[in-house]
Short mmCIF file of C-alpha atoms in Angstrom, two decimals:
data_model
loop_
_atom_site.label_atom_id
_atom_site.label_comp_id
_atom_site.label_asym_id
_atom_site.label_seq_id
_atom_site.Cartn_x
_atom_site.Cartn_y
_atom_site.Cartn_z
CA UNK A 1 -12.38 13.49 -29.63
CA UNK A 2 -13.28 10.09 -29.05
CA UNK A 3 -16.96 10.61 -29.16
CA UNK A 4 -16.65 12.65 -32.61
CA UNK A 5 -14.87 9.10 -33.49
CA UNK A 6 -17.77 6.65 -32.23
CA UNK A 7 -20.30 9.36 -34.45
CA UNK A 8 -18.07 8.78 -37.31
CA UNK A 9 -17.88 4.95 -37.10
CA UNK A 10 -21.59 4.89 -36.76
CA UNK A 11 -22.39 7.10 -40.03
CA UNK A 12 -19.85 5.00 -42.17
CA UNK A 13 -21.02 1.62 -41.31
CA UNK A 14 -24.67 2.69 -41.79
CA UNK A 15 -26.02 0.97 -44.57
CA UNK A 16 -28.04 3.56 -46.96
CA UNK A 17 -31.68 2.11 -47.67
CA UNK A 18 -33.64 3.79 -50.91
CA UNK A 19 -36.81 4.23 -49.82
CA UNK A 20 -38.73 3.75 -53.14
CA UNK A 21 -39.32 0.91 -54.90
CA UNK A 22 -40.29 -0.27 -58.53
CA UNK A 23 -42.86 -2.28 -57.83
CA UNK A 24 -45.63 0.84 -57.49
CA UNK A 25 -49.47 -0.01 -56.86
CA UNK A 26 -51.92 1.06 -58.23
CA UNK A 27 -53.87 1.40 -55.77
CA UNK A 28 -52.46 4.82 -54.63
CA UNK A 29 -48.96 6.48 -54.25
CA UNK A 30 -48.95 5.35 -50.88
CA UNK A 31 -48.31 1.71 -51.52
CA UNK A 32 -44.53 1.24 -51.67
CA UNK A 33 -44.70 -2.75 -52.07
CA UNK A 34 -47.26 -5.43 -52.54
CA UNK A 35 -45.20 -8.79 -52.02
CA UNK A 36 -46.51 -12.66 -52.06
CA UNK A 37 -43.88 -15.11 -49.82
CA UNK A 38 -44.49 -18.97 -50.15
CA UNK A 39 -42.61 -21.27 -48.34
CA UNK A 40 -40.15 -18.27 -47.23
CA UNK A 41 -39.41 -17.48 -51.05
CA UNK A 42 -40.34 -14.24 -52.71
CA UNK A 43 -42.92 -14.63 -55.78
CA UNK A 44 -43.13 -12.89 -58.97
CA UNK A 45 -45.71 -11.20 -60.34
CA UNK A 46 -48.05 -9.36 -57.54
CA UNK A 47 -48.29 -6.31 -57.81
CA UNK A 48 -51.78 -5.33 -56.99
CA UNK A 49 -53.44 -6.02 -53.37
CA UNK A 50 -56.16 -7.65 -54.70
CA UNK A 51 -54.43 -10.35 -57.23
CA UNK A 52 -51.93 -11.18 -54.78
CA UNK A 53 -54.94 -11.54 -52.30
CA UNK A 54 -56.63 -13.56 -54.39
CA UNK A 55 -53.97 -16.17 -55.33
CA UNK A 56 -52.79 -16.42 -51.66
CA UNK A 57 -56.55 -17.91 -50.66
CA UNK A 58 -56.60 -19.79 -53.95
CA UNK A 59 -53.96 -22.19 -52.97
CA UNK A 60 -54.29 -21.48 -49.28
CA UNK A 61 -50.03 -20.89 -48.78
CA UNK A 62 -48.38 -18.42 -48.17
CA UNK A 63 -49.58 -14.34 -47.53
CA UNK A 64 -49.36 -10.94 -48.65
CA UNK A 65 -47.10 -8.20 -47.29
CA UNK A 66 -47.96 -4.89 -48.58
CA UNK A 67 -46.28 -1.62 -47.67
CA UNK A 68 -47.26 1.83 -47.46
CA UNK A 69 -45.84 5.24 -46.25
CA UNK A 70 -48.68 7.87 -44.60
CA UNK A 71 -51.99 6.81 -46.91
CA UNK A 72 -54.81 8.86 -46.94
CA UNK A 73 -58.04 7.87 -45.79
CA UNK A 74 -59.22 7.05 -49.42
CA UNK A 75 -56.21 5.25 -49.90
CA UNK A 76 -56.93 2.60 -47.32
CA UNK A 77 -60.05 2.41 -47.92
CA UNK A 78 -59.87 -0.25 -50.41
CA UNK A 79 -57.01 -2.04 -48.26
CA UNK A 80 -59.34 -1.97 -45.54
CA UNK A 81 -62.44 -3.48 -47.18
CA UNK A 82 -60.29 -5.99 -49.24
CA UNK A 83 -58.83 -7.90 -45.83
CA UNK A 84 -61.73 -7.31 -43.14
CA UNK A 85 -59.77 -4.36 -41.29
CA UNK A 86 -61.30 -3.02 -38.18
CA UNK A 87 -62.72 1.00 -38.85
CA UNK A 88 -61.13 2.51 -35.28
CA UNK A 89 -57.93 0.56 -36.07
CA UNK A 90 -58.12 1.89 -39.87
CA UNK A 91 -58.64 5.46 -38.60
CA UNK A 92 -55.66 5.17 -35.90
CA UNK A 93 -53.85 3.65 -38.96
CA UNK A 94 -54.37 6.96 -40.44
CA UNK A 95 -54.72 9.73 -37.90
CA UNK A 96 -51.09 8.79 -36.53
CA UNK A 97 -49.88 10.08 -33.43
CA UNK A 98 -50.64 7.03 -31.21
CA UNK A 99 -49.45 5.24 -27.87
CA UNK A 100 -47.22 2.19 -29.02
CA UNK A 101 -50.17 -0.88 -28.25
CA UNK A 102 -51.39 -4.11 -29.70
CA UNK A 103 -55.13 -4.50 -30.24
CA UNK A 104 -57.16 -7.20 -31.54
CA UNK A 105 -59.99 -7.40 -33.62
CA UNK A 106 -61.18 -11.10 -33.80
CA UNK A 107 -58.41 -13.07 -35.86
CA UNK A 108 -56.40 -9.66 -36.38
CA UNK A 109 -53.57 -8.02 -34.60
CA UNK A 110 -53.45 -3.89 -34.91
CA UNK A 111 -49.73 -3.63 -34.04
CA UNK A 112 -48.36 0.59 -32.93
CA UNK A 113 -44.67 1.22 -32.55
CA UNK A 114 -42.90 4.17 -32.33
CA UNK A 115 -39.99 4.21 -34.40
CA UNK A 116 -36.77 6.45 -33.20
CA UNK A 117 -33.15 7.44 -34.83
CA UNK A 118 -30.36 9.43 -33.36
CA UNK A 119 -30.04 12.69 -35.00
CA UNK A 120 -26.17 13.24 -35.25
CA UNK A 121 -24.51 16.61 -34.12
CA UNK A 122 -21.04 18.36 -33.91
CA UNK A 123 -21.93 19.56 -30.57
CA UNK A 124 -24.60 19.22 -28.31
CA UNK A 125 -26.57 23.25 -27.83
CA UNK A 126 -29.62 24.39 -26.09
CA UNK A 127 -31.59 23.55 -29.00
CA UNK A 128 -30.33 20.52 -30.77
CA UNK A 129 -32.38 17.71 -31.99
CA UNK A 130 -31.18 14.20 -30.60
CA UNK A 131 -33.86 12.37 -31.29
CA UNK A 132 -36.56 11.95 -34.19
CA UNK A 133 -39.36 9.84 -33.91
CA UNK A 134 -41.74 8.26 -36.18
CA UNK A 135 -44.68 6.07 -35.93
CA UNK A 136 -45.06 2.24 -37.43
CA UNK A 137 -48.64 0.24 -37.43
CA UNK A 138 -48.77 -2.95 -38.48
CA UNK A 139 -51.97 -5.39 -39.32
CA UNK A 140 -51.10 -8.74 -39.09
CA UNK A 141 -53.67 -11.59 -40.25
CA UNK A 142 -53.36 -15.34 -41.02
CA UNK A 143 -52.40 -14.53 -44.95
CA UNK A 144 -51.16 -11.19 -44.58
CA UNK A 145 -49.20 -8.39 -42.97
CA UNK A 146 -50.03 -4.75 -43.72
CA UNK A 147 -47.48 -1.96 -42.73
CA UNK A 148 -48.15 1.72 -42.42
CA UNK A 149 -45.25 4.02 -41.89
CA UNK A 150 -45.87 7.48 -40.99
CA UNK A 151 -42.39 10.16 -41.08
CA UNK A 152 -39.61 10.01 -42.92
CA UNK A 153 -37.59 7.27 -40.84
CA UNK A 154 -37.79 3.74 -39.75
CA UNK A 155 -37.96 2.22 -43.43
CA UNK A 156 -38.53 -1.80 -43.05
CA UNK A 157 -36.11 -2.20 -46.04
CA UNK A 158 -33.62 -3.98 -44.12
CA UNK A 159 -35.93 -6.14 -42.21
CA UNK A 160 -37.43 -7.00 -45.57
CA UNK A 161 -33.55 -8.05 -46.67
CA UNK A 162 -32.71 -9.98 -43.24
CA UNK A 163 -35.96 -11.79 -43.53
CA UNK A 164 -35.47 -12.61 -47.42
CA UNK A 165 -32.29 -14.41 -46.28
CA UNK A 166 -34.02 -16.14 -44.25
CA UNK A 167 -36.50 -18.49 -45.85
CA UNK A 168 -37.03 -20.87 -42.82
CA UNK A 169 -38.17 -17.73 -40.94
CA UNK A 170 -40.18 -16.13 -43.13
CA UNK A 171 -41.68 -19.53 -43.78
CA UNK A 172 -43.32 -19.08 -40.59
CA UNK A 173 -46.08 -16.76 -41.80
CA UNK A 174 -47.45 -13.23 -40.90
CA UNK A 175 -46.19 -13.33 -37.16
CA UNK A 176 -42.23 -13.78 -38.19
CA UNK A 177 -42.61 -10.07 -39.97
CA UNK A 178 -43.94 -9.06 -36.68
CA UNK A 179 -41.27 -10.48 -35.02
CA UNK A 180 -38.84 -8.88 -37.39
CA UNK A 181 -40.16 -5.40 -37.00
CA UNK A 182 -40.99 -5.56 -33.34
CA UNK A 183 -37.22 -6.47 -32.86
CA UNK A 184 -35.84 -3.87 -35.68
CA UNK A 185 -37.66 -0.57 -33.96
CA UNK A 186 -36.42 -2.36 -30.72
CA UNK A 187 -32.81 -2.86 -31.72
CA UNK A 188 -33.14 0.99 -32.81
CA UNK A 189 -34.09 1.54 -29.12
CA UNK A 190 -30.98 0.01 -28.07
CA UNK A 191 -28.30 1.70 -30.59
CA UNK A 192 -30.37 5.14 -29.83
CA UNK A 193 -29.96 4.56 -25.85
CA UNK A 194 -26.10 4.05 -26.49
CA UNK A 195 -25.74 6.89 -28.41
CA UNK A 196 -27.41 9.47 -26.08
CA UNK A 197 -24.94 8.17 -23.62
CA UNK A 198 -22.06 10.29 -25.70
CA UNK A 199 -24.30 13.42 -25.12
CA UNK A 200 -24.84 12.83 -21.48
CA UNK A 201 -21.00 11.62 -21.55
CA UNK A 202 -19.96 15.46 -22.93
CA UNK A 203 -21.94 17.11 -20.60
CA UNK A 204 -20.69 15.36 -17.57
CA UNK A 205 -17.54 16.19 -18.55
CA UNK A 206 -18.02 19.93 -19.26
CA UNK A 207 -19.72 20.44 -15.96
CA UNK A 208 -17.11 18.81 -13.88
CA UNK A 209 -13.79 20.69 -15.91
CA UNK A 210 -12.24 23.27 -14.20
CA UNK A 211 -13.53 25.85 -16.80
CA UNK A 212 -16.98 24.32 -16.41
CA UNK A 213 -19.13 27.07 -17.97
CA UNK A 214 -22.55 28.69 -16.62
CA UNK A 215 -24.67 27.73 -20.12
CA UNK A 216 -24.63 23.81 -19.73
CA UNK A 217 -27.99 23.87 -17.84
CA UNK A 218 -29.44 24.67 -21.47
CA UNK A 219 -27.77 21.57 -22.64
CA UNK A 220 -28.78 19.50 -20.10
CA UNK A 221 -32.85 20.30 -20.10
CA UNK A 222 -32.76 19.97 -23.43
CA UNK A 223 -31.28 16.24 -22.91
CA UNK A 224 -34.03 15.58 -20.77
CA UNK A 225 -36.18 17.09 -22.93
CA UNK A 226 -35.32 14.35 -25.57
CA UNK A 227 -34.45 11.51 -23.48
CA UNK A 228 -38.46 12.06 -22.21
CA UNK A 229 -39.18 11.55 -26.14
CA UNK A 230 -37.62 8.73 -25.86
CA UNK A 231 -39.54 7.62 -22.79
CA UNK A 232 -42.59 7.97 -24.31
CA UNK A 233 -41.88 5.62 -27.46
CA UNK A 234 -40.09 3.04 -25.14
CA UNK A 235 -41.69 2.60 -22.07
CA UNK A 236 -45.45 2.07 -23.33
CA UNK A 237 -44.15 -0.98 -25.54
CA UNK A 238 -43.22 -3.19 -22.50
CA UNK A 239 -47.10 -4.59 -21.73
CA UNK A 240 -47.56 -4.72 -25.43
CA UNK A 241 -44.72 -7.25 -26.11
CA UNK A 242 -44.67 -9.11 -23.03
CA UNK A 243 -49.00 -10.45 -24.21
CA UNK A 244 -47.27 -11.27 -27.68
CA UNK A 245 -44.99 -13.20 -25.99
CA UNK A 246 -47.28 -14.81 -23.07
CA UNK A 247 -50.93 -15.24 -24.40
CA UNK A 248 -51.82 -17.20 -26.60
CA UNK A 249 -53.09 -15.27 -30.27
CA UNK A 250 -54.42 -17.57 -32.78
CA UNK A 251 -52.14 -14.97 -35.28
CA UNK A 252 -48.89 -15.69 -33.25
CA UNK A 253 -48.14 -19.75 -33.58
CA UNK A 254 -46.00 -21.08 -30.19
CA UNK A 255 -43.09 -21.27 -32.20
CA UNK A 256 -42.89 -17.90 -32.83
CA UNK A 257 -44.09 -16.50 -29.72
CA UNK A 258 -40.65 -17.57 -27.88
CA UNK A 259 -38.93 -14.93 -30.25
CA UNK A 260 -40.73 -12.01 -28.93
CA UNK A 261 -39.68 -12.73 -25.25
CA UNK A 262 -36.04 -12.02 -26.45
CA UNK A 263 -37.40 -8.61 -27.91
CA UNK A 264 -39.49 -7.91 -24.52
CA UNK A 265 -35.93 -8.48 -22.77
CA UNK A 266 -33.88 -6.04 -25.28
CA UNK A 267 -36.71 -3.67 -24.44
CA UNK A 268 -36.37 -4.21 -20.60
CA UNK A 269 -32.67 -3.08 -20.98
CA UNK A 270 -33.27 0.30 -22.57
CA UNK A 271 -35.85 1.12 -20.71
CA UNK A 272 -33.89 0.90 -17.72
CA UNK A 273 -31.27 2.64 -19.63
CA UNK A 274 -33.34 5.41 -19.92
CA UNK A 275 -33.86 5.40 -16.39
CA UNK A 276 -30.48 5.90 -15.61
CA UNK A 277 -30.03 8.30 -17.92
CA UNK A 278 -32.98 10.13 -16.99
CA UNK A 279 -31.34 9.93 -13.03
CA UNK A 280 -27.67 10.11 -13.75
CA UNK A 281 -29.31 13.57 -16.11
CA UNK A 282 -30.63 14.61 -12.13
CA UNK A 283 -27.03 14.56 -10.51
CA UNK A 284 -25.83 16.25 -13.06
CA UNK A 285 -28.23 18.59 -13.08
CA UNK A 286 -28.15 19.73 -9.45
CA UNK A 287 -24.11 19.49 -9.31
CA UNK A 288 -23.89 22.06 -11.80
CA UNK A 289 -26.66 24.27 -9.75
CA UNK A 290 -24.45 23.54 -6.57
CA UNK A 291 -21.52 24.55 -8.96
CA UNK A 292 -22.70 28.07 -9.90
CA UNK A 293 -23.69 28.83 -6.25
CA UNK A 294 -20.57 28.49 -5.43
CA UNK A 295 -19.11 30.06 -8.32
CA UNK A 296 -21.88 33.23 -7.24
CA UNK A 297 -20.71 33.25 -3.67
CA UNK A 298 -16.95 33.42 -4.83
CA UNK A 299 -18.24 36.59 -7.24
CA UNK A 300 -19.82 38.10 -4.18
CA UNK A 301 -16.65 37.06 -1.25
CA UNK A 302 -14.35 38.99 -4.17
CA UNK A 303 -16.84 41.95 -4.78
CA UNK A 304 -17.24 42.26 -0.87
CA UNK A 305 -13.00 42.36 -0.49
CA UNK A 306 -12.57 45.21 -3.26
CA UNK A 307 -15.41 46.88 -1.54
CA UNK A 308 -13.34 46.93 2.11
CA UNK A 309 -9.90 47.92 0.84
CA UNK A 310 -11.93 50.55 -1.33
CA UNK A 311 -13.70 51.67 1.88
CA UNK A 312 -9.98 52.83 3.24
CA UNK A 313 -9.20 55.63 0.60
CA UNK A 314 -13.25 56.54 0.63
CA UNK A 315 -12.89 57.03 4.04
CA UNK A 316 -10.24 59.01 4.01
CA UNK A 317 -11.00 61.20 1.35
CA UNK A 318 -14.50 61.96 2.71
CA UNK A 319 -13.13 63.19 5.72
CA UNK A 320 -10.73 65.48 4.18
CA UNK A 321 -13.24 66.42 1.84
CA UNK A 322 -15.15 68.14 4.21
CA UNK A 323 -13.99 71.87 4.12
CA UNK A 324 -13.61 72.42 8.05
CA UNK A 325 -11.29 75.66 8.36
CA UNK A 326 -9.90 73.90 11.62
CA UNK A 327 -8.45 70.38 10.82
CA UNK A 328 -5.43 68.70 11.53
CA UNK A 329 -2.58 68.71 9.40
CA UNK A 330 -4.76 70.58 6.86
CA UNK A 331 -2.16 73.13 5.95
CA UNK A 332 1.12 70.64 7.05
CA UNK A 333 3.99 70.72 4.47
CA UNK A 334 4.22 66.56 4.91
CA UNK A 335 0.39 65.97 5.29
CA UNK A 336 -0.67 65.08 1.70
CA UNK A 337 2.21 62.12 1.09
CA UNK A 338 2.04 61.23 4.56
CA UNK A 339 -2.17 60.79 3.91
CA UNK A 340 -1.59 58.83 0.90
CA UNK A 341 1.14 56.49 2.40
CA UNK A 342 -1.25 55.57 5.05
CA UNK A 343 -4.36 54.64 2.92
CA UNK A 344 -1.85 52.55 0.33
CA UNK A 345 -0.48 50.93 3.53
CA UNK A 346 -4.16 50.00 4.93
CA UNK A 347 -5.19 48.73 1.46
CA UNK A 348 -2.25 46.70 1.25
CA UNK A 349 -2.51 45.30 4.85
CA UNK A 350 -6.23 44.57 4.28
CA UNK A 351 -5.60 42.79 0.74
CA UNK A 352 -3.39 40.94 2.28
CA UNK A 353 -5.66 39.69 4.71
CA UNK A 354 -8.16 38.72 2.30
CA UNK A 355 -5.78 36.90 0.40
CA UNK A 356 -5.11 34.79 3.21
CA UNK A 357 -8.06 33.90 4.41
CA UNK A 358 -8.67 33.14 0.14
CA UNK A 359 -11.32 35.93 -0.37
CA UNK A 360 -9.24 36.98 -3.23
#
């Protein structure tokens, strides 16, 4: 009940983002935005790459952020020869499905992160999703910042809002975006982390009840299964952030760099979140295997006790069942009740028995 409750307080105070916006480029249907900031403010009139470009090294203030979700290869073409972008760091821009790094290429940071969301859920099965991830490149130079989102998540519309509120910040150039989005797909880390914990918390739960059924080891591989997802869009990041926030990158002023030792720390605490999860997912594991040995070994202590008060009658039976013209009692007025009384007086004693000793 009270993890339906924290899933329900989640989705209502989740703030709904529209992913389009009017400003449209026309340099393809992939660019979503194409923004000059001066001085922290927001400017008017930019639309196109190569204006906004153009007016940013004109007065030599301010840079360009453009956005764009999954371009093609023609599509960022132009965005590539227009600000000096690297061809292996354009074709990872592209290709997708890369290990969360930051390269450089001269005065430019290539910047991979892998962006994650909780998938909510009733109930936790076999096969349910938990988590969706997505992938997030930036380029960051000294006059601009270009974004690349690939999947359906991990929109930077509110980091775009927090960092609009924030002139002084934004003021700072190119590497305060960075900032921003390193520690908004980090802070998803964190709230993702926490919410997995309700799953593993429901699955602890059913394994240790009394009615603790045979099916959760379904449930729990495919919790490991996801929290490994996880893993793989975490962990990689920590080498990554800790250089942005130790060496010193012409594109990442001292000022700024302090800010991303606060996101290498937030980091640092879900990864070792995961780890416990990932551990705490191991006991759990092998308690419910110890659980349903037991439970098997009951099954076969019962099966075995039927089978030895069964034995009595069988017994019995057989040997009366053998036709001799010579046997005792055979043809004895009191033999048949007297027979019967004695094998429902055995299986009695010996259930009994078994019932003491807790076999049944």
């Amino acid at each position: 009940m009270f993890s339906n409750l924290r899933r329900a307080v989640r989705r209502g105070y989740r703030r709904a983002v529209d992913l389009s916006h009017p400003a449209r480029s026309p340099l393809g249907s992939a660019v979503v935005n194409c923004v000059v900031y001066v001085d922290g403010a927001r400017q008017d009139g930019c639309a196109e790459a190569e204006e906004a470009l153009r007016r940013v090294r004109k007065t030599g203030d301010g840079f360009v952020w453009i956005g764009l979700h999954e371009p093609a290869a023609e599509e960022l073409a132009g965005l590539a020869g227009l600000f000096g972008l690297h061809p292996l760091a354009v074709e990872d821009a592209v290709n997708a499905h890369q290990r969360p790094k930051v390269e450089r290429y001269d005065d430019i940071l290539f910047s991979v992160f892998k962006t994650v969301r909780y998938v909510e859920h009733e109930e936790l099965t076999a096969t349910s999703e938990v988590v969706e991830t997505g992938e997030l490149m930036v380029f960051t130079g000294n006059d601009f910042v270009i974004t690349i989102r690939h999947g359906g998540r991990g929109t930077l519309g509110p980091v775009r809002e927090s960092l609009e509120a924030a002139p002084d910040q934004l003021a700072k150039g190119p590497a305060s975006v960075l900032h921003a989005i390193a520690d908004h797909v980090v802070d998803d880390y964190v709230a993702v982390t926490d919410a997995v914990q309700n799953d593993i918390d429901a699955v602890e739960t059913a394994v240790f009840s009394e009615y603790g059924g045979r099916g959760d080891a379904g449930r729990i591989y495919q919790l490991k299964r996801e929290l490994l997802e996880l893993r793989r869009a975490v962990a990689p990041l920590s080498r990554p952030l800790h250089h942005l926030a130790t060496q010193p990158i012409p594109v990442i002023p001292a000022e700024v760099r302090a800010y991303f030792r606060d996101v290498a720390d937030h980091l640092t605490r879900a990864t070792d979140q995961i780890g416990a999860y990932d551990a705490l997912l191991d006991s759990i594991l092998q308690a419910h295997l110890a659980q349903v040995t037991v439970a098997q070994n009951e099954d076969m202590r019962k099966i075995t006790a039927w089978a030895a008060i069964v034995a009595v009658p069988t017994m019995v039976c057989g040997i009366y069942g053998m036709n001799f013209d010579n046997m005792p009692e055979l043809h004895w007025t009191y033999g048949y009740p007297i027979v019967v009384g004695v094998m429902a007086l055995a299986c009695f004693a010996i259930h009994r028995g078994f019932r003491r000793n807790g076999w049944l």
